[in-house]
mmCIF file of C-alpha atoms and ligand atoms in Angstrom:
data_model
loop_
_atom_site.group_PDB
_atom_site.id
_atom_site.type_symbol
_atom_site.label_atom_id
_atom_site.label_comp_id
_atom_site.label_asym_id
_atom_site.label_seq_id
_atom_site.Cartn_x
_atom_site.Cartn_y
_atom_site.Cartn_z
ATOM 1 C CA MET A 325 291.830 -50.445 -19.972
ATOM 2 C CA SER A 326 295.131 -49.144 -20.577
ATOM 3 C CA GLY A 327 297.356 -49.169 -23.726
ATOM 4 C CA LEU A 328 295.731 -48.130 -27.051
ATOM 5 C CA THR A 329 292.651 -49.494 -28.390
ATOM 6 C CA VAL A 330 291.217 -48.339 -31.805
ATOM 7 C CA SER A 331 287.656 -49.481 -32.528
ATOM 8 C CA ASP A 332 285.894 -49.681 -35.950
ATOM 9 C CA ILE A 333 287.832 -46.542 -37.265
ATOM 10 C CA SER A 334 287.058 -45.281 -40.768
ATOM 11 C CA TYR A 335 288.007 -42.222 -42.799
ATOM 12 C CA ASN A 336 287.358 -40.613 -46.389
ATOM 13 C CA TYR A 337 288.911 -38.204 -48.038
ATOM 14 C CA GLY A 338 286.099 -37.051 -50.394
ATOM 15 C CA ALA A 339 285.082 -40.215 -52.146
ATOM 16 C CA LYS A 340 288.321 -41.748 -51.273
ATOM 17 C CA ARG A 341 288.178 -44.311 -48.459
ATOM 18 C CA ALA A 342 291.695 -44.202 -46.503
ATOM 19 C CA LEU A 343 290.524 -46.420 -43.668
ATOM 20 C CA ASP A 344 287.856 -49.003 -43.470
ATOM 21 C CA GLY A 345 286.708 -50.262 -40.337
ATOM 22 C CA VAL A 346 290.088 -50.493 -38.406
ATOM 23 C CA ASP A 347 290.150 -52.352 -35.119
ATOM 24 C CA PHE A 348 293.038 -53.303 -32.808
ATOM 25 C CA ALA A 349 294.336 -52.992 -29.362
ATOM 26 C CA VAL A 350 297.948 -52.734 -28.078
ATOM 27 C CA ASP A 351 298.627 -53.680 -24.563
ATOM 28 C CA PRO A 352 301.164 -51.859 -22.135
ATOM 29 C CA GLY A 353 304.791 -53.139 -22.646
ATOM 30 C CA THR A 354 304.205 -53.942 -26.179
ATOM 31 C CA PHE A 355 305.985 -52.847 -29.405
ATOM 32 C CA CYS A 356 303.238 -52.834 -32.018
ATOM 33 C CA ALA A 357 304.560 -52.446 -35.694
ATOM 34 C CA LEU A 358 302.321 -51.080 -37.983
ATOM 35 C CA LEU A 359 303.352 -52.258 -41.076
ATOM 36 C CA GLY A 360 301.810 -50.988 -44.799
ATOM 37 C CA PRO A 361 303.052 -49.937 -48.128
ATOM 38 C CA ASN A 362 302.853 -46.399 -49.236
ATOM 39 C CA GLY A 363 299.207 -45.572 -49.620
ATOM 40 C CA ALA A 364 297.868 -48.112 -46.927
ATOM 41 C CA GLY A 365 296.440 -45.587 -44.658
ATOM 42 C CA LYS A 366 299.246 -45.341 -41.879
ATOM 43 C CA SER A 367 299.615 -41.643 -41.798
ATOM 44 C CA THR A 368 295.871 -41.102 -41.956
ATOM 45 C CA LEU A 369 295.417 -43.473 -38.914
ATOM 46 C CA PHE A 370 298.264 -41.279 -37.082
ATOM 47 C CA SER A 371 296.441 -37.979 -37.836
ATOM 48 C CA LEU A 372 293.279 -39.530 -36.132
ATOM 49 C CA LEU A 373 295.323 -40.835 -33.367
ATOM 50 C CA THR A 374 296.912 -37.475 -32.736
ATOM 51 C CA ARG A 375 293.594 -35.684 -33.319
ATOM 52 C CA LEU A 376 294.919 -33.587 -36.298
ATOM 53 C CA PHE A 377 291.674 -34.990 -37.729
ATOM 54 C CA THR A 378 288.637 -36.434 -36.023
ATOM 55 C CA ALA A 379 287.105 -39.810 -36.823
ATOM 56 C CA PRO A 380 283.506 -39.570 -38.138
ATOM 57 C CA SER A 381 282.740 -42.752 -36.317
ATOM 58 C CA GLY A 382 284.438 -45.624 -34.161
ATOM 59 C CA ARG A 383 286.276 -44.801 -30.963
ATOM 60 C CA ILE A 384 290.005 -44.504 -29.963
ATOM 61 C CA THR A 385 290.953 -44.909 -26.311
ATOM 62 C CA VAL A 386 294.541 -43.651 -24.871
ATOM 63 C CA ALA A 387 295.582 -45.330 -21.604
ATOM 64 C CA GLY A 388 292.030 -45.720 -21.141
ATOM 65 C CA TYR A 389 290.932 -42.161 -21.989
ATOM 66 C CA ASP A 390 288.416 -41.750 -24.951
ATOM 67 C CA LEU A 391 290.204 -39.232 -27.238
ATOM 68 C CA ALA A 392 286.875 -37.831 -28.397
ATOM 69 C CA SER A 393 285.208 -37.221 -25.169
ATOM 70 C CA ASP A 394 288.350 -36.683 -22.953
ATOM 71 C CA PRO A 395 291.048 -35.356 -25.476
ATOM 72 C CA ARG A 396 292.967 -33.509 -22.781
ATOM 73 C CA ARG A 397 293.613 -36.543 -20.785
ATOM 74 C CA ALA A 398 294.082 -38.888 -23.564
ATOM 75 C CA LEU A 399 296.523 -36.771 -25.295
ATOM 76 C CA ALA A 400 298.514 -36.136 -22.216
ATOM 77 C CA GLN A 401 299.425 -39.853 -22.141
ATOM 78 C CA MET A 402 300.451 -39.671 -25.551
ATOM 79 C CA GLY A 403 304.246 -39.165 -26.983
ATOM 80 C CA VAL A 404 304.372 -38.490 -30.678
ATOM 81 C CA VAL A 405 307.240 -38.631 -33.060
ATOM 82 C CA PHE A 406 306.437 -37.267 -36.311
ATOM 83 C CA GLN A 407 307.635 -38.277 -39.782
ATOM 84 C CA GLN A 408 308.780 -34.405 -40.312
ATOM 85 C CA PRO A 409 311.610 -33.532 -37.818
ATOM 86 C CA THR A 410 310.570 -30.532 -35.585
ATOM 87 C CA LEU A 411 313.801 -29.886 -33.613
ATOM 88 C CA ASP A 412 315.098 -26.631 -33.216
ATOM 89 C CA LEU A 413 318.391 -27.083 -34.961
ATOM 90 C CA ASP A 414 320.178 -23.715 -33.647
ATOM 91 C CA LEU A 415 319.489 -25.071 -30.027
ATOM 92 C CA SER A 416 321.370 -27.732 -28.106
ATOM 93 C CA VAL A 417 319.911 -30.893 -27.263
ATOM 94 C CA HIS A 418 319.121 -30.286 -23.720
ATOM 95 C CA ARG A 419 317.679 -26.970 -24.584
ATOM 96 C CA ASN A 420 315.206 -28.511 -27.327
ATOM 97 C CA LEU A 421 314.124 -30.839 -24.318
ATOM 98 C CA SER A 422 313.784 -28.149 -21.494
ATOM 99 C CA TYR A 423 311.782 -25.902 -24.081
ATOM 100 C CA PHE A 424 309.493 -28.807 -24.625
ATOM 101 C CA ALA A 425 309.103 -29.553 -20.695
ATOM 102 C CA ALA A 426 308.448 -25.771 -20.130
ATOM 103 C CA LEU A 427 305.555 -26.212 -22.836
ATOM 104 C CA HIS A 428 304.102 -28.911 -20.815
ATOM 105 C CA GLY A 429 304.324 -26.876 -17.491
ATOM 106 C CA LEU A 430 307.487 -28.397 -16.035
ATOM 107 C CA SER A 431 310.347 -26.569 -14.748
ATOM 108 C CA GLY A 432 313.099 -26.654 -12.134
ATOM 109 C CA ARG A 433 314.299 -30.257 -10.637
ATOM 110 C CA GLU A 434 311.362 -32.140 -12.011
ATOM 111 C CA ALA A 435 312.228 -30.996 -15.454
ATOM 112 C CA ALA A 436 315.838 -31.557 -15.150
ATOM 113 C CA SER A 437 315.447 -35.227 -13.839
ATOM 114 C CA ARG A 438 312.892 -35.931 -16.597
ATOM 115 C CA ILE A 439 315.258 -34.660 -19.265
ATOM 116 C CA ASP A 440 318.411 -36.581 -17.843
ATOM 117 C CA ALA A 441 316.389 -39.697 -17.510
ATOM 118 C CA ALA A 442 314.865 -39.305 -21.170
ATOM 119 C CA LEU A 443 318.388 -38.574 -22.540
ATOM 120 C CA GLU A 444 319.832 -41.816 -20.562
ATOM 121 C CA ARG A 445 317.309 -44.046 -22.016
ATOM 122 C CA LEU A 446 318.264 -43.013 -25.642
ATOM 123 C CA ASP A 447 321.985 -42.897 -24.909
ATOM 124 C CA MET A 448 322.181 -39.249 -25.789
ATOM 125 C CA ILE A 449 323.224 -37.908 -22.432
ATOM 126 C CA GLU A 450 326.809 -37.191 -23.595
ATOM 127 C CA ARG A 451 325.596 -35.146 -26.464
ATOM 128 C CA ALA A 452 323.403 -32.850 -24.250
ATOM 129 C CA SER A 453 325.171 -29.809 -24.781
ATOM 130 C CA GLU A 454 325.744 -30.199 -28.553
ATOM 131 C CA ARG A 455 323.968 -28.151 -31.292
ATOM 132 C CA VAL A 456 321.144 -30.464 -33.063
ATOM 133 C CA ARG A 457 322.591 -29.063 -36.216
ATOM 134 C CA ASN A 458 325.860 -30.804 -35.542
ATOM 135 C CA LEU A 459 324.124 -34.001 -34.999
ATOM 136 C CA ASN A 460 323.793 -36.945 -37.706
ATOM 137 C CA GLY A 461 320.361 -38.008 -38.606
ATOM 138 C CA GLY A 462 320.256 -40.819 -36.135
ATOM 139 C CA HIS A 463 321.225 -38.870 -33.233
ATOM 140 C CA ARG A 464 318.573 -36.201 -34.206
ATOM 141 C CA ARG A 465 315.848 -38.774 -34.199
ATOM 142 C CA ARG A 466 317.093 -40.118 -30.763
ATOM 143 C CA THR A 467 316.618 -36.579 -29.559
ATOM 144 C CA GLU A 468 313.316 -36.351 -30.769
ATOM 145 C CA ILE A 469 312.253 -39.585 -29.130
ATOM 146 C CA ALA A 470 313.924 -38.450 -25.845
ATOM 147 C CA ARG A 471 311.731 -35.134 -26.201
ATOM 148 C CA ALA A 472 308.717 -37.234 -26.581
ATOM 149 C CA LEU A 473 309.348 -39.064 -23.165
ATOM 150 C CA VAL A 474 309.980 -35.850 -21.125
ATOM 151 C CA ALA A 475 306.238 -35.462 -20.744
ATOM 152 C CA ASN A 476 306.161 -39.192 -19.417
ATOM 153 C CA PRO A 477 303.700 -40.547 -22.027
ATOM 154 C CA SER A 478 302.441 -44.151 -21.443
ATOM 155 C CA VAL A 479 301.660 -44.455 -25.199
ATOM 156 C CA LEU A 480 304.425 -43.766 -27.867
ATOM 157 C CA LEU A 481 303.585 -43.062 -31.383
ATOM 158 C CA LEU A 482 306.178 -43.134 -34.037
ATOM 159 C CA ASP A 483 305.335 -42.442 -37.683
ATOM 160 C CA GLU A 484 308.082 -43.752 -39.996
ATOM 161 C CA ALA A 485 310.687 -42.559 -37.220
ATOM 162 C CA SER A 486 313.709 -44.074 -39.212
ATOM 163 C CA VAL A 487 312.916 -42.671 -42.613
ATOM 164 C CA GLY A 488 316.165 -41.376 -44.238
ATOM 165 C CA LEU A 489 318.542 -42.924 -41.909
ATOM 166 C CA ASP A 490 321.480 -45.389 -42.877
ATOM 167 C CA ALA A 491 321.093 -49.002 -41.837
ATOM 168 C CA ALA A 492 323.182 -48.975 -38.535
ATOM 169 C CA ALA A 493 321.222 -45.762 -37.296
ATOM 170 C CA ARG A 494 317.882 -47.522 -38.352
ATOM 171 C CA ARG A 495 319.022 -50.491 -36.156
ATOM 172 C CA SER A 496 319.955 -48.475 -33.277
ATOM 173 C CA ILE A 497 316.654 -46.461 -33.097
ATOM 174 C CA THR A 498 314.698 -49.612 -33.607
ATOM 175 C CA GLY A 499 316.461 -51.353 -30.750
ATOM 176 C CA HIS A 500 316.063 -48.346 -28.458
ATOM 177 C CA VAL A 501 312.479 -47.882 -29.146
ATOM 178 C CA HIS A 502 312.031 -51.831 -28.325
ATOM 179 C CA GLU A 503 313.735 -51.333 -25.151
ATOM 180 C CA LEU A 504 311.439 -48.775 -24.224
ATOM 181 C CA SER A 505 308.427 -51.017 -24.622
ATOM 182 C CA LYS A 506 309.991 -53.986 -22.849
ATOM 183 C CA ASN A 507 311.932 -52.243 -20.126
ATOM 184 C CA ASP A 508 309.644 -49.283 -19.333
ATOM 185 C CA GLY A 509 306.343 -50.846 -19.973
ATOM 186 C CA LEU A 510 305.471 -48.186 -22.658
ATOM 187 C CA THR A 511 302.723 -48.954 -25.208
ATOM 188 C CA VAL A 512 304.679 -48.372 -28.801
ATOM 189 C CA LEU A 513 302.942 -48.199 -32.141
ATOM 190 C CA TRP A 514 305.600 -47.935 -34.784
ATOM 191 C CA ALA A 515 304.367 -47.151 -38.248
ATOM 192 C CA THR A 516 306.701 -48.310 -41.107
ATOM 193 C CA HIS A 517 306.884 -49.924 -44.453
ATOM 194 C CA LEU A 518 309.954 -51.869 -43.759
ATOM 195 C CA ALA A 519 309.584 -55.302 -42.442
ATOM 196 C CA ASP A 520 313.179 -55.713 -41.162
ATOM 197 C CA GLU A 521 312.378 -53.334 -38.232
ATOM 198 C CA VAL A 522 309.944 -55.823 -36.733
ATOM 199 C CA PHE A 523 310.957 -58.345 -34.190
ATOM 200 C CA ASP A 524 309.320 -62.051 -34.030
ATOM 201 C CA ASP A 525 307.867 -61.127 -30.618
ATOM 202 C CA ASP A 526 306.420 -57.577 -31.602
ATOM 203 C CA GLN A 527 302.806 -57.277 -32.188
ATOM 204 C CA LEU A 528 302.480 -56.837 -36.038
ATOM 205 C CA LEU A 529 299.366 -55.074 -37.946
ATOM 206 C CA ILE A 530 299.313 -55.355 -41.599
ATOM 207 C CA LEU A 531 297.502 -52.418 -43.272
ATOM 208 C CA HIS A 532 296.640 -52.534 -46.713
ATOM 209 C CA ARG A 533 294.437 -50.161 -48.799
ATOM 210 C CA GLY A 534 292.935 -48.933 -45.500
ATOM 211 C CA GLN A 535 292.149 -52.518 -44.066
ATOM 212 C CA LEU A 536 293.669 -54.315 -41.390
ATOM 213 C CA LEU A 537 294.813 -57.683 -43.008
ATOM 214 C CA GLU A 538 296.566 -59.142 -39.983
ATOM 215 C CA ASN A 539 296.990 -58.799 -36.235
ATOM 216 C CA GLY A 540 299.181 -60.990 -34.271
ATOM 217 C CA ARG A 541 302.844 -61.942 -33.372
ATOM 218 C CA ALA A 542 305.047 -61.234 -36.214
ATOM 219 C CA GLY A 543 307.014 -64.682 -35.742
ATOM 220 C CA ASP A 544 303.649 -66.443 -35.749
ATOM 221 C CA LEU A 545 302.298 -64.633 -38.652
ATOM 222 C CA ARG A 546 305.295 -65.118 -40.923
ATOM 223 C CA GLY A 547 305.867 -68.729 -40.126
ATOM 224 C CA ASP A 548 308.857 -70.289 -42.127
ATOM 225 C CA MET A 549 308.891 -67.226 -44.306
ATOM 226 C CA ALA A 550 311.353 -64.065 -44.098
ATOM 227 C CA LEU A 551 308.958 -61.388 -42.842
ATOM 228 C CA THR A 552 309.752 -59.219 -45.771
ATOM 229 C CA ASP A 553 308.654 -61.920 -48.134
ATOM 230 C CA TYR A 554 305.640 -62.451 -46.085
ATOM 231 C CA PHE A 555 304.759 -58.850 -46.088
ATOM 232 C CA LEU A 556 305.030 -58.689 -49.905
ATOM 233 C CA SER A 557 303.107 -61.648 -50.296
ATOM 234 C CA ARG A 558 300.211 -60.160 -48.333
ATOM 235 C CA THR A 559 300.078 -56.876 -50.027
ATOM 236 C CA ALA A 560 301.070 -57.768 -53.533
ATOM 237 C CA GLU A 561 298.843 -56.415 -55.949
ATOM 238 C CA GLY A 562 295.846 -58.588 -56.239
ATOM 239 C CA ALA A 563 296.532 -59.951 -52.546
ATOM 240 C CA ALA A 564 293.814 -59.150 -49.962
HETATM 241 P P1 LIG B 1142 300.390 -44.266 -45.928
HETATM 242 O O1 LIG B 1142 300.819 -43.304 -44.859
HETATM 243 O O2 LIG B 1142 300.214 -45.432 -45.440
HETATM 244 O O3 LIG B 1142 301.324 -44.030 -46.977
HETATM 245 P P2 LIG B 1142 298.094 -42.189 -46.184
HETATM 246 O O4 LIG B 1142 297.258 -42.383 -44.927
HETATM 247 O O5 LIG B 1142 298.953 -41.204 -46.610
HETATM 248 O O6 LIG B 1142 298.870 -43.815 -46.470
HETATM 249 O O7 LIG B 1142 297.300 -42.653 -47.431
HETATM 250 C C1 LIG B 1142 296.008 -43.366 -47.571
HETATM 251 C C2 LIG B 1142 295.285 -43.166 -48.717
HETATM 252 O O8 LIG B 1142 294.679 -41.881 -48.673
HETATM 253 C C3 LIG B 1142 296.001 -43.178 -49.850
HETATM 254 O O9 LIG B 1142 295.340 -43.819 -51.060
HETATM 255 C C4 LIG B 1142 296.380 -41.669 -50.211
HETATM 256 O O10 LIG B 1142 296.547 -41.540 -51.714
HETATM 257 C C5 LIG B 1142 294.893 -41.013 -49.810
HETATM 258 N N1 LIG B 1142 295.296 -39.730 -49.287
HETATM 259 C C6 LIG B 1142 296.157 -39.334 -48.260
HETATM 260 N N2 LIG B 1142 296.015 -38.234 -47.912
HETATM 261 C C7 LIG B 1142 294.917 -37.428 -48.889
HETATM 262 C C8 LIG B 1142 294.155 -36.195 -49.058
HETATM 263 N N3 LIG B 1142 294.735 -35.310 -48.252
HETATM 264 N N4 LIG B 1142 293.315 -36.338 -49.912
HETATM 265 C C9 LIG B 1142 292.977 -37.378 -50.815
HETATM 266 N N5 LIG B 1142 293.466 -38.486 -50.486
HETATM 267 C C10 LIG B 1142 294.564 -38.529 -49.727
#
């Protein structure tokens, strides 16, 4: 079983239940949007998926590997772009990626070709020698996504990757990541609170107060409504 599977995952912070029996699967080549208002549990789920926290019950598999019993293999299949940027601002784009490649045991020709391929996929090859500090927010984000690709993950997790970007940069990043699922067969989980980043053919998960309210094709779920209106109607106070 490849892609990503999350089976019956719950998580509490003390008495506060942050996730309640969350269950879903994302197939390879699928862009899956995890949409939920602030406080829905998206970051908690990402912490469990990346093993920052361990789930007390339930099961997560990444490209078929069980995250609890085979974490090394499972994590090796996973690329992650966190909400907080983690690039070294004083290094060039290329150097940030080659440093990451070295941390993953890659060097020489193999590293060089993976770095070039990753920068190509994000349309960043022309900026390879620029210092990250001189890039705008959208290009920094693209650098981070390219960096995550250097390790050749089959599952890519992005936690609110478009936060703080202007509309044009948001559209560009969203487009690039959709292409990674469509053209390269990556399994993508894209957490956001912005419905306009979701396309009709995407798999859509709506998370609200720790519970998964919906799991289906975005276009089918929204019907005749604009997705933003549909999302607001499902997550309004009192709705469940
Ligand atoms: P999201 O990422 O969707 O905004 P979070 O996963 O951050 O949601 O939060 C889910 C719920 O858990 C919220 O009600 C939040 O207040 C609560 N929560 C998050 N982190 C903690 C924490 N460290 N201690 C207690 N409650 C927390």
